[in-house]
Amino acid sequence: MKFRLHLYLILALSLSGCFVRLPTGDMTSGTSTIPPTLKSSDVTTPKEKTPLRVFCAGSLIRPFDELEKAFEALHPEVDVLMECHGSIQVIRHVTELHEKIDVVATADHALIPMLMYATTDAETGEPYAEWYIRFASNRLALAYTPQSRGADQIDEDNWYNIIPQPGVRLGIADPRFDASGYRALMALRLAEDAYTQPGIFNNVIQGRFKHPINIFEDDDFTEISVPGILEPKPDSGILTRGASIQLIALLQSGDLDYAFEYESVIRQHGLNWIKLPDAVNLGSEANNPQYNRVQVKMDFRRFASVEPVFKGEQIGYGITIPTNAPHPDLAAKFIAFLLGPEGRRLMEANFHPILKQPVCDQAPSVPPELGSFCPGELSP
Amino acid sequence: MFVALPLVSTMLATTPEEIRQTLGDPEVLQSLGLTFLAGALATGIAILMGLPLAYLLARYRFHGKGIIEGLMDLPIVIPHTAAGIALLMVFGSKGILGSALAPLGLYFVDTLAGIVVAMLFVSLPYLVNMSRESFALIDIELEHAASVDGASAWQAIWLVTLPIAWRGIAGGALMMWARGISEFGAVIILAYHPSIITVLLYERFVGYGLSAALPVTVVLLLFVLFIFGFLRYFLLPERT
């Protein structure tokens, strides 16, 4: 009886919802947490801090934490709210969840045109971003601990034989959500050429996921196709997580032996690591022609949205201010601070290679406060 | 209103077609099955091991009883991500239990066993506490009377106490199962894969966006409402 009463209640509520206008069709805008009036209240009540929402790639979490503190010390009226995820997730917070974010920093600059230029904000009718600045690089490496299986034998010339061994547990960021994930797949394929050892990719990856990651070889070009569902087989020895930084804890707890990570992150955590050759680590501009021969495609037909394709190239971190950012002026100040001497120092103190000369995409659209970082001007 | 409004508006935000598609999505169905199975396993283990403890706590006074009762409440107050990390320290491959059980082929990181352990840890108190209260309400004289009539101590519990305490125990088990299947924080640290439904839902939400997550949310709500309502209706009919 009671249960039936509940049903009536639900029915009645849903009917009454028609009159009080439930936020059904407009669910998406509900995620914004920043009241639009905050800026004006800022003037009248100086104690109220202006929130600056900064979303960054997981691999930037350490330097950006320090950047946050330094920036807040300089601007006491600002409260920097940092949130870090896998790079693709960072962007989806803007384009899919429609959150109002001030600064977006991703580990792959190519994601910004692919996912933000190409998507229009229904509220403003503009694309979610119109420019970005490539500001940092990194190198991919293989992290491990002294307790890792095979730690006493592994070196720069045999790592690809150790990680596929039975009983060795390897961590890779999920390539569907994190740039480090698809870069690890590229690195495994690039290693085949660098060491002239065909089969490295297949040894490490094939047969270990419930739905296979397929690799298509052409004469001078390789495409790796990642399925929409990516789950390691039980006992396959492979573990995936949504962002590469989540693998660090599993390395430390001894539940992973090796993990593909960025060099900066590895050194921040004081882990052991195998340095990968330039032809593999995706960190050298000179090796771009080699990197370009590999690409990773996401086979996401089941979700009918974009099917992202990631081209192999030197790792480039990109930063932008979404067009719907609530505080674009402050956001520009934050980016200028990052690209200035203090930000540069903090990045380097965290072993994160920052570009000597940032590269601007769509320079004419870059806010004037940041124009000084784009001296090359008007290059497309 | 506060409880019903988000649920109802979520239900109304999807189309029947989307729900139909989601019901045909093998990843969602497998994940739901896995979640309910893991919750049932955790509840089963808790009934085997937690019920005797609940009985002891209800019937006897002994040294350390207060400590055990306090411990039983801890999982309710510990934030679940912290619980997950604590479990990783014990059930991870270098942890006390993790390393001891590894030779038996029992691993907890990214396995069904890990999911069950996480669910068990966070939801065990519901079963133990509710069953203990239910046992405590039953007059011990009833067991004594049974003994006088020639029943052994086990028979007294099995034939007299358990049938009377049944409602409370079943309610506790149901709460525990429900709490277990809704667990996220502890599970995601110990066993991201295979994905239980809350993890899959989170993955769909952050990875593919709201439109991909909503139908799964609705299907999950429908399943849970149906099962919970069904069990409540048949297991725990209103006392007349």
Short mmCIF file of C-alpha atoms in Angstrom, two decimals, chain A residues 178 190 249 349:
data_model
loop_
_atom_site.label_atom_id
_atom_site.label_comp_id
_atom_site.label_asym_id
_atom_site.label_seq_id
_atom_site.Cartn_x
_atom_site.Cartn_y
_atom_site.Cartn_z
CA ASP A 178 43.65 11.59 -21.36
CA LEU A 190 57.23 4.62 -32.43
CA ALA A 249 49.25 6.17 -6.32
CA ALA A 349 61.08 24.20 -10.60
#
